[in-house]
């Protein structure tokens, strides 16, 4: 039996709307600061280790008061060498909520941020090929649902998949392999 032969194609895709492929994690309020419409991820442990006023910092750390610590970090973090990355913020509401949480020491609003997936080697954001394939599959399924006579009952039983794409061994989408798409530096923003 001969191995299957695959054709390779290069395609240019144009992003029409913001894309977010998350990591199932959230940035906690002590792992970043926001200044000048930019979110800076910080290496908190390195900053603590090198902070010159140890007694003042120790007092805040021992208080176990998360809100005071967040405000202290915001007020005293001025070390570029402990910044791990930066992302522009294009969301006036986020800026307002963050600064209100800092200024009013609002413990209820942690301002958790859901980061996008990034490369471990160069820290650039990327869109996994599997996510692109899923978007193409969804668009095709939506396009052919009427022709395949998909009903609401089919969606409930997951039979729509077979009606549109055929049995799992005959599904043409299983042959589609897509590479990850790496975005350039400064290609992400919080919206």
PDB file of C-alpha atoms in Angstrom:
ATOM      1  CA  UNK A   1       0.000   0.000   0.000  1.00  0.00           C
ATOM      2  CA  UNK A   2       1.437   3.327  -1.107  1.00  0.00           C
ATOM      3  CA  UNK A   3       1.494   6.189   1.395  1.00  0.00           C
ATOM      4  CA  UNK A   4      -0.954   8.973   0.624  1.00  0.00           C
ATOM      5  CA  UNK A   5       0.413  11.837  -1.442  1.00  0.00           C
ATOM      6  CA  UNK A   6      -0.442  15.315  -0.266  1.00  0.00           C
ATOM      7  CA  UNK A   7      -0.398  18.521  -2.222  1.00  0.00           C
ATOM      8  CA  UNK A   8       1.005  21.622  -0.568  1.00  0.00           C
ATOM      9  CA  UNK A   9      -0.559  25.027  -1.138  1.00  0.00           C
ATOM     10  CA  UNK A  10       0.349  28.442   0.127  1.00  0.00           C
ATOM     11  CA  UNK A  11      -2.578  30.695   0.989  1.00  0.00           C
ATOM     12  CA  UNK A  12      -2.773  34.280   2.143  1.00  0.00           C
ATOM     13  CA  UNK A  13      -5.455  34.846   4.734  1.00  0.00           C
ATOM     14  CA  UNK A  14      -6.692  38.273   5.741  1.00  0.00           C
ATOM     15  CA  UNK A  15      -7.975  38.760   9.250  1.00  0.00           C
ATOM     16  CA  UNK A  16     -11.265  40.648   9.188  1.00  0.00           C
ATOM     17  CA  UNK A  17     -11.960  40.933  12.893  1.00  0.00           C
ATOM     18  CA  UNK A  18     -10.060  40.539  16.163  1.00  0.00           C
ATOM     19  CA  UNK A  19      -9.060  36.965  16.994  1.00  0.00           C
ATOM     20  CA  UNK A  20      -8.455  35.585  20.438  1.00  0.00           C
ATOM     21  CA  UNK A  21      -7.043  32.121  20.956  1.00  0.00           C
ATOM     22  CA  UNK A  22      -6.753  31.817  24.708  1.00  0.00           C
ATOM     23  CA  UNK A  23      -4.532  29.755  26.944  1.00  0.00           C
ATOM     24  CA  UNK A  24      -7.172  28.768  29.542  1.00  0.00           C
ATOM     25  CA  UNK A  25      -5.192  30.876  31.999  1.00  0.00           C
ATOM     26  CA  UNK A  26      -5.637  34.378  33.313  1.00  0.00           C
ATOM     27  CA  UNK A  27      -3.088  36.997  34.224  1.00  0.00           C
ATOM     28  CA  UNK A  28      -3.517  37.663  37.884  1.00  0.00           C
ATOM     29  CA  UNK A  29      -3.438  41.291  39.049  1.00  0.00           C
ATOM     30  CA  UNK A  30       0.084  40.968  40.450  1.00  0.00           C
ATOM     31  CA  UNK A  31       1.633  39.775  37.183  1.00  0.00           C
ATOM     32  CA  UNK A  32       1.118  42.980  35.226  1.00  0.00           C
ATOM     33  CA  UNK A  33       0.737  46.737  35.416  1.00  0.00           C
ATOM     34  CA  UNK A  34      -0.982  49.074  32.978  1.00  0.00           C
ATOM     35  CA  UNK A  35       0.582  52.403  32.049  1.00  0.00           C
ATOM     36  CA  UNK A  36       0.245  54.669  29.019  1.00  0.00           C
ATOM     37  CA  UNK A  37      -2.365  52.429  27.339  1.00  0.00           C
ATOM     38  CA  UNK A  38      -0.002  49.451  27.549  1.00  0.00           C
ATOM     39  CA  UNK A  39      -0.153  46.291  29.635  1.00  0.00           C
ATOM     40  CA  UNK A  40       3.282  45.270  30.884  1.00  0.00           C
ATOM     41  CA  UNK A  41       3.780  41.684  32.057  1.00  0.00           C
ATOM     42  CA  UNK A  42       6.226  41.802  34.910  1.00  0.00           C
ATOM     43  CA  UNK A  43       8.570  39.344  36.566  1.00  0.00           C
ATOM     44  CA  UNK A  44       7.309  39.986  40.076  1.00  0.00           C
ATOM     45  CA  UNK A  45       9.786  37.688  41.827  1.00  0.00           C
ATOM     46  CA  UNK A  46      12.794  39.361  40.193  1.00  0.00           C
ATOM     47  CA  UNK A  47      11.385  42.782  41.013  1.00  0.00           C
ATOM     48  CA  UNK A  48      10.849  41.825  44.667  1.00  0.00           C
ATOM     49  CA  UNK A  49      14.364  40.407  44.866  1.00  0.00           C
ATOM     50  CA  UNK A  50      15.884  43.645  43.537  1.00  0.00           C
ATOM     51  CA  UNK A  51      13.572  46.163  45.212  1.00  0.00           C
ATOM     52  CA  UNK A  52      15.818  48.548  47.191  1.00  0.00           C
ATOM     53  CA  UNK A  53      13.449  49.380  50.086  1.00  0.00           C
ATOM     54  CA  UNK A  54      13.174  45.867  51.532  1.00  0.00           C
ATOM     55  CA  UNK A  55      11.559  46.854  54.859  1.00  0.00           C
ATOM     56  CA  UNK A  56       8.751  48.788  53.176  1.00  0.00           C
ATOM     57  CA  UNK A  57       8.110  45.925  50.749  1.00  0.00           C
ATOM     58  CA  UNK A  58       8.267  43.310  53.504  1.00  0.00           C
ATOM     59  CA  UNK A  59       5.650  45.202  55.492  1.00  0.00           C
ATOM     60  CA  UNK A  60       3.266  45.161  52.522  1.00  0.00           C
ATOM     61  CA  UNK A  61       3.950  41.486  51.781  1.00  0.00           C
ATOM     62  CA  UNK A  62       3.364  40.447  55.383  1.00  0.00           C
ATOM     63  CA  UNK A  63       0.033  42.278  55.540  1.00  0.00           C
ATOM     64  CA  UNK A  64      -1.535  39.724  53.137  1.00  0.00           C
ATOM     65  CA  UNK A  65      -3.526  42.604  51.685  1.00  0.00           C
ATOM     66  CA  UNK A  66      -3.736  41.910  47.966  1.00  0.00           C
ATOM     67  CA  UNK A  67      -5.204  45.335  47.162  1.00  0.00           C
ATOM     68  CA  UNK A  68      -2.435  47.242  48.963  1.00  0.00           C
ATOM     69  CA  UNK A  69       0.191  45.067  47.282  1.00  0.00           C
ATOM     70  CA  UNK A  70      -1.284  45.676  43.816  1.00  0.00           C
ATOM     71  CA  UNK A  71      -1.296  49.436  44.422  1.00  0.00           C
ATOM     72  CA  UNK A  72       2.233  49.304  45.864  1.00  0.00           C
ATOM     73  CA  UNK A  73       3.511  47.482  42.770  1.00  0.00           C
ATOM     74  CA  UNK A  74       1.757  49.980  40.503  1.00  0.00           C
ATOM     75  CA  UNK A  75       3.264  52.932  42.392  1.00  0.00           C
ATOM     76  CA  UNK A  76       6.801  51.520  42.677  1.00  0.00           C
ATOM     77  CA  UNK A  77       7.414  49.431  39.558  1.00  0.00           C
ATOM     78  CA  UNK A  78       9.786  51.432  37.330  1.00  0.00           C
ATOM     79  CA  UNK A  79      12.287  48.785  36.199  1.00  0.00           C
ATOM     80  CA  UNK A  80      12.320  47.981  32.491  1.00  0.00           C
ATOM     81  CA  UNK A  81      14.614  45.005  33.064  1.00  0.00           C
ATOM     82  CA  UNK A  82      11.799  43.148  34.870  1.00  0.00           C
ATOM     83  CA  UNK A  83       9.250  43.567  32.065  1.00  0.00           C
ATOM     84  CA  UNK A  84       8.559  40.283  30.272  1.00  0.00           C
ATOM     85  CA  UNK A  85       6.395  41.689  27.501  1.00  0.00           C
ATOM     86  CA  UNK A  86       4.069  44.496  26.528  1.00  0.00           C
ATOM     87  CA  UNK A  87       0.715  44.658  24.747  1.00  0.00           C
ATOM     88  CA  UNK A  88      -1.097  47.773  23.586  1.00  0.00           C
ATOM     89  CA  UNK A  89      -4.562  48.348  25.018  1.00  0.00           C
ATOM     90  CA  UNK A  90      -7.293  49.510  22.669  1.00  0.00           C
ATOM     91  CA  UNK A  91     -10.067  49.371  25.229  1.00  0.00           C
ATOM     92  CA  UNK A  92     -10.944  52.559  27.126  1.00  0.00           C
ATOM     93  CA  UNK A  93     -13.262  50.589  29.431  1.00  0.00           C
ATOM     94  CA  UNK A  94     -10.413  48.325  30.593  1.00  0.00           C
ATOM     95  CA  UNK A  95      -8.209  51.338  31.315  1.00  0.00           C
ATOM     96  CA  UNK A  96     -10.997  52.947  33.303  1.00  0.00           C
ATOM     97  CA  UNK A  97     -11.739  49.783  35.313  1.00  0.00           C
ATOM     98  CA  UNK A  98      -8.051  49.134  36.008  1.00  0.00           C
ATOM     99  CA  UNK A  99      -7.271  52.656  37.186  1.00  0.00           C
ATOM    100  CA  UNK A 100     -10.414  52.707  39.315  1.00  0.00           C
ATOM    101  CA  UNK A 101      -9.368  49.395  40.922  1.00  0.00           C
ATOM    102  CA  UNK A 102      -5.906  50.834  41.670  1.00  0.00           C
ATOM    103  CA  UNK A 103      -7.066  54.265  42.843  1.00  0.00           C
ATOM    104  CA  UNK A 104     -10.003  53.122  44.965  1.00  0.00           C
ATOM    105  CA  UNK A 105      -8.273  49.917  46.102  1.00  0.00           C
ATOM    106  CA  UNK A 106     -11.202  47.900  44.814  1.00  0.00           C
ATOM    107  CA  UNK A 107     -10.805  44.313  46.037  1.00  0.00           C
ATOM    108  CA  UNK A 108     -13.891  43.113  44.145  1.00  0.00           C
ATOM    109  CA  UNK A 109     -12.401  43.882  40.763  1.00  0.00           C
ATOM    110  CA  UNK A 110      -9.249  41.881  40.175  1.00  0.00           C
ATOM    111  CA  UNK A 111      -9.117  42.920  36.492  1.00  0.00           C
ATOM    112  CA  UNK A 112      -8.169  39.445  35.286  1.00  0.00           C
ATOM    113  CA  UNK A 113      -6.786  39.344  31.746  1.00  0.00           C
ATOM    114  CA  UNK A 114      -7.097  36.338  29.428  1.00  0.00           C
ATOM    115  CA  UNK A 115      -3.869  36.262  27.383  1.00  0.00           C
ATOM    116  CA  UNK A 116      -3.570  34.961  23.860  1.00  0.00           C
ATOM    117  CA  UNK A 117      -1.429  31.942  23.057  1.00  0.00           C
ATOM    118  CA  UNK A 118       2.234  32.770  22.457  1.00  0.00           C
ATOM    119  CA  UNK A 119       5.336  30.961  21.281  1.00  0.00           C
ATOM    120  CA  UNK A 120       7.606  29.761  24.064  1.00  0.00           C
ATOM    121  CA  UNK A 121      10.711  30.658  22.071  1.00  0.00           C
ATOM    122  CA  UNK A 122      10.087  34.206  20.849  1.00  0.00           C
ATOM    123  CA  UNK A 123       6.928  35.109  22.834  1.00  0.00           C
ATOM    124  CA  UNK A 124       5.101  36.225  19.664  1.00  0.00           C
ATOM    125  CA  UNK A 125       1.403  35.509  19.420  1.00  0.00           C
ATOM    126  CA  UNK A 126       0.281  32.880  16.945  1.00  0.00           C
ATOM    127  CA  UNK A 127      -2.872  31.291  15.627  1.00  0.00           C
ATOM    128  CA  UNK A 128      -2.708  27.493  15.795  1.00  0.00           C
ATOM    129  CA  UNK A 129      -3.377  25.718  12.508  1.00  0.00           C
ATOM    130  CA  UNK A 130      -6.000  23.648  14.294  1.00  0.00           C
ATOM    131  CA  UNK A 131      -7.937  26.833  15.180  1.00  0.00           C
ATOM    132  CA  UNK A 132      -7.852  27.982  11.562  1.00  0.00           C
ATOM    133  CA  UNK A 133      -9.002  24.539  10.433  1.00  0.00           C
ATOM    134  CA  UNK A 134     -11.837  24.677  12.974  1.00  0.00           C
ATOM    135  CA  UNK A 135     -12.940  28.071  11.667  1.00  0.00           C
ATOM    136  CA  UNK A 136     -12.912  26.757   8.073  1.00  0.00           C
ATOM    137  CA  UNK A 137     -14.846  23.656   9.131  1.00  0.00           C
ATOM    138  CA  UNK A 138     -17.460  25.771  10.935  1.00  0.00           C
ATOM    139  CA  UNK A 139     -17.869  28.042   7.897  1.00  0.00           C
ATOM    140  CA  UNK A 140     -18.288  25.031   5.580  1.00  0.00           C
ATOM    141  CA  UNK A 141     -20.744  23.345   7.964  1.00  0.00           C
ATOM    142  CA  UNK A 142     -22.793  26.546   8.134  1.00  0.00           C
ATOM    143  CA  UNK A 143     -22.740  26.885   4.354  1.00  0.00           C
ATOM    144  CA  UNK A 144     -23.828  23.292   3.673  1.00  0.00           C
ATOM    145  CA  UNK A 145     -26.230  22.722   6.576  1.00  0.00           C
ATOM    146  CA  UNK A 146     -29.290  23.510   4.424  1.00  0.00           C
ATOM    147  CA  UNK A 147     -28.178  21.389   1.476  1.00  0.00           C
ATOM    148  CA  UNK A 148     -27.431  18.471   3.811  1.00  0.00           C
ATOM    149  CA  UNK A 149     -30.906  18.820   5.374  1.00  0.00           C
ATOM    150  CA  UNK A 150     -29.550  19.306   8.880  1.00  0.00           C
ATOM    151  CA  UNK A 151     -32.278  19.726  11.492  1.00  0.00           C
ATOM    152  CA  UNK A 152     -32.152  20.886  15.120  1.00  0.00           C
ATOM    153  CA  UNK A 153     -32.460  17.221  16.163  1.00  0.00           C
ATOM    154  CA  UNK A 154     -29.256  16.462  14.241  1.00  0.00           C
ATOM    155  CA  UNK A 155     -27.373  19.114  16.160  1.00  0.00           C
ATOM    156  CA  UNK A 156     -28.537  17.604  19.438  1.00  0.00           C
ATOM    157  CA  UNK A 157     -27.371  14.108  18.403  1.00  0.00           C
ATOM    158  CA  UNK A 158     -24.225  15.404  16.634  1.00  0.00           C
ATOM    159  CA  UNK A 159     -25.518  13.755  13.431  1.00  0.00           C
ATOM    160  CA  UNK A 160     -24.995  17.038  11.567  1.00  0.00           C
ATOM    161  CA  UNK A 161     -21.298  16.182  11.267  1.00  0.00           C
ATOM    162  CA  UNK A 162     -21.991  13.011   9.326  1.00  0.00           C
ATOM    163  CA  UNK A 163     -24.686  14.652   7.171  1.00  0.00           C
ATOM    164  CA  UNK A 164     -22.339  17.442   6.115  1.00  0.00           C
ATOM    165  CA  UNK A 165     -18.902  15.821   6.028  1.00  0.00           C
ATOM    166  CA  UNK A 166     -19.731  12.115   5.760  1.00  0.00           C
ATOM    167  CA  UNK A 167     -18.605   9.256   7.984  1.00  0.00           C
ATOM    168  CA  UNK A 168     -15.488   9.942  10.008  1.00  0.00           C
ATOM    169  CA  UNK A 169     -13.267   7.819   7.730  1.00  0.00           C
ATOM    170  CA  UNK A 170     -14.589   9.667   4.654  1.00  0.00           C
ATOM    171  CA  UNK A 171     -14.462  13.181   6.149  1.00  0.00           C
ATOM    172  CA  UNK A 172     -12.451  15.297   3.690  1.00  0.00           C
ATOM    173  CA  UNK A 173     -11.484  17.704   6.470  1.00  0.00           C
ATOM    174  CA  UNK A 174      -9.248  15.092   8.085  1.00  0.00           C
ATOM    175  CA  UNK A 175      -6.831  15.504   5.171  1.00  0.00           C
ATOM    176  CA  UNK A 176      -6.548  19.246   5.627  1.00  0.00           C
ATOM    177  CA  UNK A 177      -3.390  20.097   7.564  1.00  0.00           C
ATOM    178  CA  UNK A 178      -2.652  23.712   8.384  1.00  0.00           C
ATOM    179  CA  UNK A 179       0.477  25.224   9.854  1.00  0.00           C
ATOM    180  CA  UNK A 180       0.444  27.609  12.760  1.00  0.00           C
ATOM    181  CA  UNK A 181       0.467  31.263  11.725  1.00  0.00           C
ATOM    182  CA  UNK A 182       2.853  33.424  13.668  1.00  0.00           C
ATOM    183  CA  UNK A 183       2.007  37.074  14.009  1.00  0.00           C
ATOM    184  CA  UNK A 184       4.639  39.735  14.019  1.00  0.00           C
ATOM    185  CA  UNK A 185       5.904  41.668  16.979  1.00  0.00           C
ATOM    186  CA  UNK A 186       3.395  44.280  18.174  1.00  0.00           C
ATOM    187  CA  UNK A 187       0.567  42.508  16.335  1.00  0.00           C
ATOM    188  CA  UNK A 188      -1.617  42.089  19.404  1.00  0.00           C
ATOM    189  CA  UNK A 189      -3.761  44.480  21.379  1.00  0.00           C
ATOM    190  CA  UNK A 190      -6.203  44.156  24.213  1.00  0.00           C
ATOM    191  CA  UNK A 191      -9.641  45.100  22.886  1.00  0.00           C
TER     192      UNK A 191
END
